[in-house]
Short mmCIF file of C-alpha atoms in Angstrom, two decimals:
data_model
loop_
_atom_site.label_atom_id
_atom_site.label_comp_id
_atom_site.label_asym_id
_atom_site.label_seq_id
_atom_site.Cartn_x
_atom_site.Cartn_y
_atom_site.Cartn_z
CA UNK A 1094 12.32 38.27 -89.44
CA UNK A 1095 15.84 37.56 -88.36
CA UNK A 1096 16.33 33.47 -89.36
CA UNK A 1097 20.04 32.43 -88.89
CA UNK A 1098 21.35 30.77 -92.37
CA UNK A 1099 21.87 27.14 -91.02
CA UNK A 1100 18.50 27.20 -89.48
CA UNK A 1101 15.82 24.84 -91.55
CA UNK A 1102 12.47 25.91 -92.25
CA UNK A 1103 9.87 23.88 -94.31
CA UNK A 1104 7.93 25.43 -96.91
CA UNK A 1105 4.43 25.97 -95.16
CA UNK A 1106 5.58 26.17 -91.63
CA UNK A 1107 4.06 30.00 -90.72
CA UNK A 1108 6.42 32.51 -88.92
CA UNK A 1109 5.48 36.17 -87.92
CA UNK A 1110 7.10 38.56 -89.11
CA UNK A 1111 9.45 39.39 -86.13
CA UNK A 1112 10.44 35.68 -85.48
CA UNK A 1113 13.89 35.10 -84.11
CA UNK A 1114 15.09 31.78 -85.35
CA UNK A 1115 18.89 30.31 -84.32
CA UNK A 1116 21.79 28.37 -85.29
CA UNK A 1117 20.62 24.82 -86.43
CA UNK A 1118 17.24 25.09 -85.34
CA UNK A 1119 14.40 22.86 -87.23
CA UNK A 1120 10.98 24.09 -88.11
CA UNK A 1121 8.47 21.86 -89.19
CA UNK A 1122 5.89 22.51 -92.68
CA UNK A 1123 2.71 22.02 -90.30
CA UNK A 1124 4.32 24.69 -87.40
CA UNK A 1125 2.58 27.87 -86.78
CA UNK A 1126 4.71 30.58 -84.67
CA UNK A 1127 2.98 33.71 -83.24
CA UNK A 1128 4.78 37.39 -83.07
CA UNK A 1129 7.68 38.10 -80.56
CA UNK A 1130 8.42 34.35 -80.27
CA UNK A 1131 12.30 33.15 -80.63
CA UNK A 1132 13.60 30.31 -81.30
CA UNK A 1133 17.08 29.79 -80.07
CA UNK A 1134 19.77 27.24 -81.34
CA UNK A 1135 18.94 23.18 -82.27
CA UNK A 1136 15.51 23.78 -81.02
CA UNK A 1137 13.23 21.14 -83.11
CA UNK A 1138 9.28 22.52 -83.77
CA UNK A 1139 8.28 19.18 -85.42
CA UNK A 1140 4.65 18.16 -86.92
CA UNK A 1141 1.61 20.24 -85.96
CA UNK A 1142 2.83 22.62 -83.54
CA UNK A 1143 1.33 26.24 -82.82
CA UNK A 1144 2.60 28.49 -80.44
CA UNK A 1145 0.93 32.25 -79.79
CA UNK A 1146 3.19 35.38 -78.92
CA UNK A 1147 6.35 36.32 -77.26
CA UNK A 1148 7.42 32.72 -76.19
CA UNK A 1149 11.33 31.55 -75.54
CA UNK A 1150 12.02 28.25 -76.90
CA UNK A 1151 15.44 27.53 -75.79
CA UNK A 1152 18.63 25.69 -76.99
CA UNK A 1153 17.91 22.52 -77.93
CA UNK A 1154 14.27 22.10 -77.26
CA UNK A 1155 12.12 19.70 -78.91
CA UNK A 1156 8.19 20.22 -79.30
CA UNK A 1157 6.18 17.64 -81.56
CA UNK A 1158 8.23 14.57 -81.28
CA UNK A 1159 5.86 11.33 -81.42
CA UNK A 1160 5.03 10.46 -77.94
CA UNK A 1161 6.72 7.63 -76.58
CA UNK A 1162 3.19 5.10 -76.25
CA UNK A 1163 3.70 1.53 -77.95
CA UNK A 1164 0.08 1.88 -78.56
CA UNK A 1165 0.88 5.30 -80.83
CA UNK A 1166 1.12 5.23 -84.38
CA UNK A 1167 2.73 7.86 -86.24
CA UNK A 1168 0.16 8.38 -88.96
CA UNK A 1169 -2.00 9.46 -86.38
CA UNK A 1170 -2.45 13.43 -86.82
CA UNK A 1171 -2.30 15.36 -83.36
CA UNK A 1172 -0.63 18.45 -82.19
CA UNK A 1173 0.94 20.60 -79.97
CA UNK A 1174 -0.97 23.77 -78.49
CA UNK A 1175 1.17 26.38 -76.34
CA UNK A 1176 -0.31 30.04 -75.61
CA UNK A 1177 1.68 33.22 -74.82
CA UNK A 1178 4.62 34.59 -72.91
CA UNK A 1179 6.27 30.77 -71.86
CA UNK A 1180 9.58 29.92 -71.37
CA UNK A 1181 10.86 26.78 -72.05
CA UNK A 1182 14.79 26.77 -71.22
CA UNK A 1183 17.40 24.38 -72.77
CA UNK A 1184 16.97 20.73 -73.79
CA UNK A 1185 12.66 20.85 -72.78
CA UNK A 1186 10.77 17.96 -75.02
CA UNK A 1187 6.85 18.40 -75.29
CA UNK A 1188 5.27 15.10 -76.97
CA UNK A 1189 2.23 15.50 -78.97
CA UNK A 1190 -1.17 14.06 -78.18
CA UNK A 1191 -0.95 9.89 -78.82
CA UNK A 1192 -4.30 9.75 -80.10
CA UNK A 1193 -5.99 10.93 -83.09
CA UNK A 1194 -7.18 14.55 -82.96
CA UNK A 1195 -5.80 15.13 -79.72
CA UNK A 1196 -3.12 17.86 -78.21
CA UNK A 1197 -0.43 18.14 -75.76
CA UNK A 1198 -1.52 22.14 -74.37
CA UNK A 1199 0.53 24.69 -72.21
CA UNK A 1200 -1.48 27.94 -71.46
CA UNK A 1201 0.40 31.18 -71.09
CA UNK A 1202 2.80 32.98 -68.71
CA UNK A 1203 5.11 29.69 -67.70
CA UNK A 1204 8.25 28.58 -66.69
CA UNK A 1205 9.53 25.20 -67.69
CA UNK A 1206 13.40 25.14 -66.56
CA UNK A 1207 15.88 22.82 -67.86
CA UNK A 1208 15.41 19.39 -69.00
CA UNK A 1209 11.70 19.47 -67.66
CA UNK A 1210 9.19 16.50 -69.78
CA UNK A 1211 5.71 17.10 -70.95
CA UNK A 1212 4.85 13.83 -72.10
CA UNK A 1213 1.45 13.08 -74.98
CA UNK A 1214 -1.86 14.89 -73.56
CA UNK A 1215 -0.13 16.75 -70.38
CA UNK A 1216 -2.14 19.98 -69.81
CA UNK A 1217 -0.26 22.73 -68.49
CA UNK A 1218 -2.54 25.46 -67.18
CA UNK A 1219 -1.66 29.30 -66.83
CA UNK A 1220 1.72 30.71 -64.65
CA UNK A 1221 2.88 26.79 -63.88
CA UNK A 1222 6.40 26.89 -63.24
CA UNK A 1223 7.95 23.52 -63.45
CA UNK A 1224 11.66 23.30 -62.20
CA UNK A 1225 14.70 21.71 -63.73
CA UNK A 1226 14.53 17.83 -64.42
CA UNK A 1227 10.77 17.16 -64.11
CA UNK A 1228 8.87 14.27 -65.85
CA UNK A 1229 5.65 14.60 -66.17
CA UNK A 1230 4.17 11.62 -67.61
CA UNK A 1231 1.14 11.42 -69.90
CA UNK A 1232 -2.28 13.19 -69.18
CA UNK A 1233 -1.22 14.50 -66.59
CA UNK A 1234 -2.89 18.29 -66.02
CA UNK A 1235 -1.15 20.96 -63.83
CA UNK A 1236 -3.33 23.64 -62.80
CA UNK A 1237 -2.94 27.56 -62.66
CA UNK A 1238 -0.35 28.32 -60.55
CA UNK A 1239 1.62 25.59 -59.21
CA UNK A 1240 5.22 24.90 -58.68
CA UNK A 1241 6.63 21.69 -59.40
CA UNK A 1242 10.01 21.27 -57.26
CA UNK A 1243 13.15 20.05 -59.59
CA UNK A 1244 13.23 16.26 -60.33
CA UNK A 1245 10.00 15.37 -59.42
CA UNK A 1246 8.26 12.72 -61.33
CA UNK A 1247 4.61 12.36 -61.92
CA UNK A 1248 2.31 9.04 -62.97
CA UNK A 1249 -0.35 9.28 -65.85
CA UNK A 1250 -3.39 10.64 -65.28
CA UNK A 1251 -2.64 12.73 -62.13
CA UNK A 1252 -3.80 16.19 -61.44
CA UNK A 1253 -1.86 18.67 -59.48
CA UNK A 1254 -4.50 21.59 -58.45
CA UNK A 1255 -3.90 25.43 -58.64
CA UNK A 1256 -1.62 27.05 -56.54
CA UNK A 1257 -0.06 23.65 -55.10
CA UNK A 1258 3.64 23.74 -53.99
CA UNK A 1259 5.51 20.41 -55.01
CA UNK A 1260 8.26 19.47 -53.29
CA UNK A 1261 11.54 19.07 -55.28
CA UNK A 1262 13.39 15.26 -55.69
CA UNK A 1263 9.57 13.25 -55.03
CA UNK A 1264 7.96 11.05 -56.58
CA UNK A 1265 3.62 11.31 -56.93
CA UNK A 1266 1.27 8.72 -58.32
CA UNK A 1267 -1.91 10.46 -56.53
CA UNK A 1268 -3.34 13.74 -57.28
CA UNK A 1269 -2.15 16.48 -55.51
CA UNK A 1270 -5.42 19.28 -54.04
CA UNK A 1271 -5.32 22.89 -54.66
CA UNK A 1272 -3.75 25.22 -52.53
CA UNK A 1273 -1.40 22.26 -50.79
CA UNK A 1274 2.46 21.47 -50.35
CA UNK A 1275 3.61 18.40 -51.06
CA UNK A 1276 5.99 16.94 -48.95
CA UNK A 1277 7.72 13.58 -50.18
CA UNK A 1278 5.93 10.09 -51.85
CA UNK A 1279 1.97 11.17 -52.32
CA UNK A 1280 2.32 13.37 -48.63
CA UNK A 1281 1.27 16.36 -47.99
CA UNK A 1282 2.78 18.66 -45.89
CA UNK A 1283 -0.24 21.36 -44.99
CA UNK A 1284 -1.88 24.25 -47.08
CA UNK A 1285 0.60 26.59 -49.00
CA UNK A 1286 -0.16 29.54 -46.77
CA UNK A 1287 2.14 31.63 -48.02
CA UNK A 1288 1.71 31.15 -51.40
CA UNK A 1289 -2.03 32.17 -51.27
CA UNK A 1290 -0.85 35.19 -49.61
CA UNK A 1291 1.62 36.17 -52.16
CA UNK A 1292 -1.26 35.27 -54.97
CA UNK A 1293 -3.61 37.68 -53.22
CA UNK A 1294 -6.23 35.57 -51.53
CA UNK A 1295 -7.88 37.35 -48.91
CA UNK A 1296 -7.43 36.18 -44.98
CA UNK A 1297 -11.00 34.79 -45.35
CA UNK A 1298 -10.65 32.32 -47.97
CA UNK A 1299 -7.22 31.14 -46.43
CA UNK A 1300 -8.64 30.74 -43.39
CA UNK A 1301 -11.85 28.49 -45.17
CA UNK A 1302 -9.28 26.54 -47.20
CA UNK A 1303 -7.03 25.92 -44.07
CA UNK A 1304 -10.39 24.64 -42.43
CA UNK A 1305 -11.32 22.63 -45.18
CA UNK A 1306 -8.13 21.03 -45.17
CA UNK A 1307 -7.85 20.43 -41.37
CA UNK A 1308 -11.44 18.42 -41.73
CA UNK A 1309 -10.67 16.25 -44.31
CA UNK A 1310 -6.88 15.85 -43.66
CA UNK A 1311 -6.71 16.17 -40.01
CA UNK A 1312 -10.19 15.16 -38.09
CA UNK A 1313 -9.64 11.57 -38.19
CA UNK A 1314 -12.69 10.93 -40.11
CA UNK A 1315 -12.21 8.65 -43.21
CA UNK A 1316 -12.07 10.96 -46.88
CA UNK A 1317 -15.97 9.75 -47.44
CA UNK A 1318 -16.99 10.91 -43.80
CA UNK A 1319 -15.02 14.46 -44.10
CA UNK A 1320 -16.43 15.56 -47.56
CA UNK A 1321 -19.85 14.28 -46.32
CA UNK A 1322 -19.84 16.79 -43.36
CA UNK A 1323 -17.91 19.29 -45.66
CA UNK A 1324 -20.63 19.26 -48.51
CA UNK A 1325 -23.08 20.66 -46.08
CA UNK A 1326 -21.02 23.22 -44.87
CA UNK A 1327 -21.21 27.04 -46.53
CA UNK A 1328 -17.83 27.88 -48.18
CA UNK A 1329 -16.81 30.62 -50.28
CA UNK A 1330 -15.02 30.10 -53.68
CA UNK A 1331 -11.90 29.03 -53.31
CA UNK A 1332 -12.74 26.84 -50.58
CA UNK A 1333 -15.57 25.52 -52.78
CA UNK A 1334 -12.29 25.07 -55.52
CA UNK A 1335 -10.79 22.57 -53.25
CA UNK A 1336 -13.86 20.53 -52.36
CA UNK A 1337 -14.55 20.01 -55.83
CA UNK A 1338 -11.29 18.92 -56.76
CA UNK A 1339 -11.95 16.36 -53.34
CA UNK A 1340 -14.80 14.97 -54.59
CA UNK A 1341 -13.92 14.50 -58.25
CA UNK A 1342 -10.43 12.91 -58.22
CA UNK A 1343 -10.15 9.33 -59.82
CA UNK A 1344 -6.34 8.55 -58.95
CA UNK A 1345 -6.97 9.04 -55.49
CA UNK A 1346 -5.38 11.76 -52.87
CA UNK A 1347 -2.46 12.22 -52.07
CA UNK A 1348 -2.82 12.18 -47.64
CA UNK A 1349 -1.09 13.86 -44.98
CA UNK A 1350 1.46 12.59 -43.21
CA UNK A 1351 1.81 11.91 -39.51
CA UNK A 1352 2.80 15.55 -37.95
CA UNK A 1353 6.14 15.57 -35.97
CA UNK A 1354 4.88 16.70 -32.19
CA UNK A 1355 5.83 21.15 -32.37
CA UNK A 1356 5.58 21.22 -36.04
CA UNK A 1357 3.24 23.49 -38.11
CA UNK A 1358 1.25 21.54 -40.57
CA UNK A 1359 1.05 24.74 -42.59
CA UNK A 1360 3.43 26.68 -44.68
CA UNK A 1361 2.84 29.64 -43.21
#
């Protein structure tokens, strides 16, 4: 274990054995730090924090920190749940859950650049990468694979689905579908075309979800009428994916703008 003299840990905070801990860096009694993790200068792991293997937690991070809720009180025990192989770069905060028994979670295998906010009960799925200076407020879930352009802010309680490409310097108070870019206030721009391609989805099920799209988005049929006709309509799974995440949204969806005449409404 290579621990830097000025760094602080707490009797009963668990390290593995090959634990790289900085300069000044804080380590809370209740925090639990899997194998190949390090911990790089000022970073504070405060109150009930576990974290699996080979995870960065940059200069000046904070994960733990009571969540910034009025309605929060600080005797309440929650925690903060992160998986394997993230990277959180310099000054990052993650908030713990604001109610009792409840977590703030990231999954494995993301990217959280500089500056980026996970605020109380965010869930962070699996290869999320979330660019400099984004605030995501609280509960809000992020699914497998998205990208969250730098800057963007996002309301409680939204969901951003898998594989959906968010446009940097926005602003989003609806939940964002699957497979989608984003394009300015609660707009969407078309289907992320090229990102399914690059994820491997076969032409088939880009062609369904580009379908699927163009019914509810584009038809000129109100959202109830589209996933009425859609819900009778065989799709495969990742189409299927989509429609689900349709049908079960309470924030409402974010809507497609008006297409300029010559432009492509996908990103393709």
């Amino acid at each position: 274990m290579k621990i830097h003299p000025t760094a602080i840990i707490e009797d009963g905070a668990k390290l593995a054995d090959d634990v790289e801990v900085g300069p000044y860096a804080l380590i809370g009694k209740d925090v639990r730090i899997g194998a190949g993790c390090v911990i790089q200068a000022h970073a504070v792991l405060t109150n009930k924090v576990t974290l699996g293997e080979k995870n960065l937690v940059g200069y000046g991070v904070v994960i733990g920190a009571a969540p910034q809720d009025f309605a929060h009180d600080d005797s309440i025990q929650s925690e903060v749940r992160i998986g394997s192989g993230n990277a959180f770069r310099e000054y990052v905060t993650i908030h713990r859950g604001t109610k009792e028994g409840t977590a703030t979670v990231v999954g494995d295998d993301n990217f959280l650049m500089t500056a980026c906010h996970l605020a109380h009960n965010v869930q962070i799925g699996n290869k999320v990468v979330i660019v400099n200076n984004c605030l995501l407020a609280g509960y809000v879930a992020v699914d497998d694979g998205a990208v969250l352009g730098g800057g963007t802010v996002f309301h409680q309680f939204i969901r951003i689905g898998c594989y959906a490409m968010v446009r940097g310097g926005t602003r989003f108070g609806k939940d964002i579908p699957p497979y989608t870019t984003a394009d300015r206030d609660n707009l969407l721009a078309g289907v992320n075309m090229i990102g399914l391609k690059r994820n491997g989805f076969s032409l088939v099920a880009r062609q369904e979800i580009r379908s699927l799209y163009r019914l509810v988005f584009r038809s000129g049929l109100n959202l109830s009428q589209a996933l009425t006709i859609a819900k009778e309509k065989p799709w495969g799974a990742e189409a299927t994916r989509l429609l689900d995440f349709l049908t079960s949204s309470k924030r409402g969806l974010s809507h497609a703008h008006r297409k300029a005449e010559g432009a492509s409404e996908d990103s393709e």
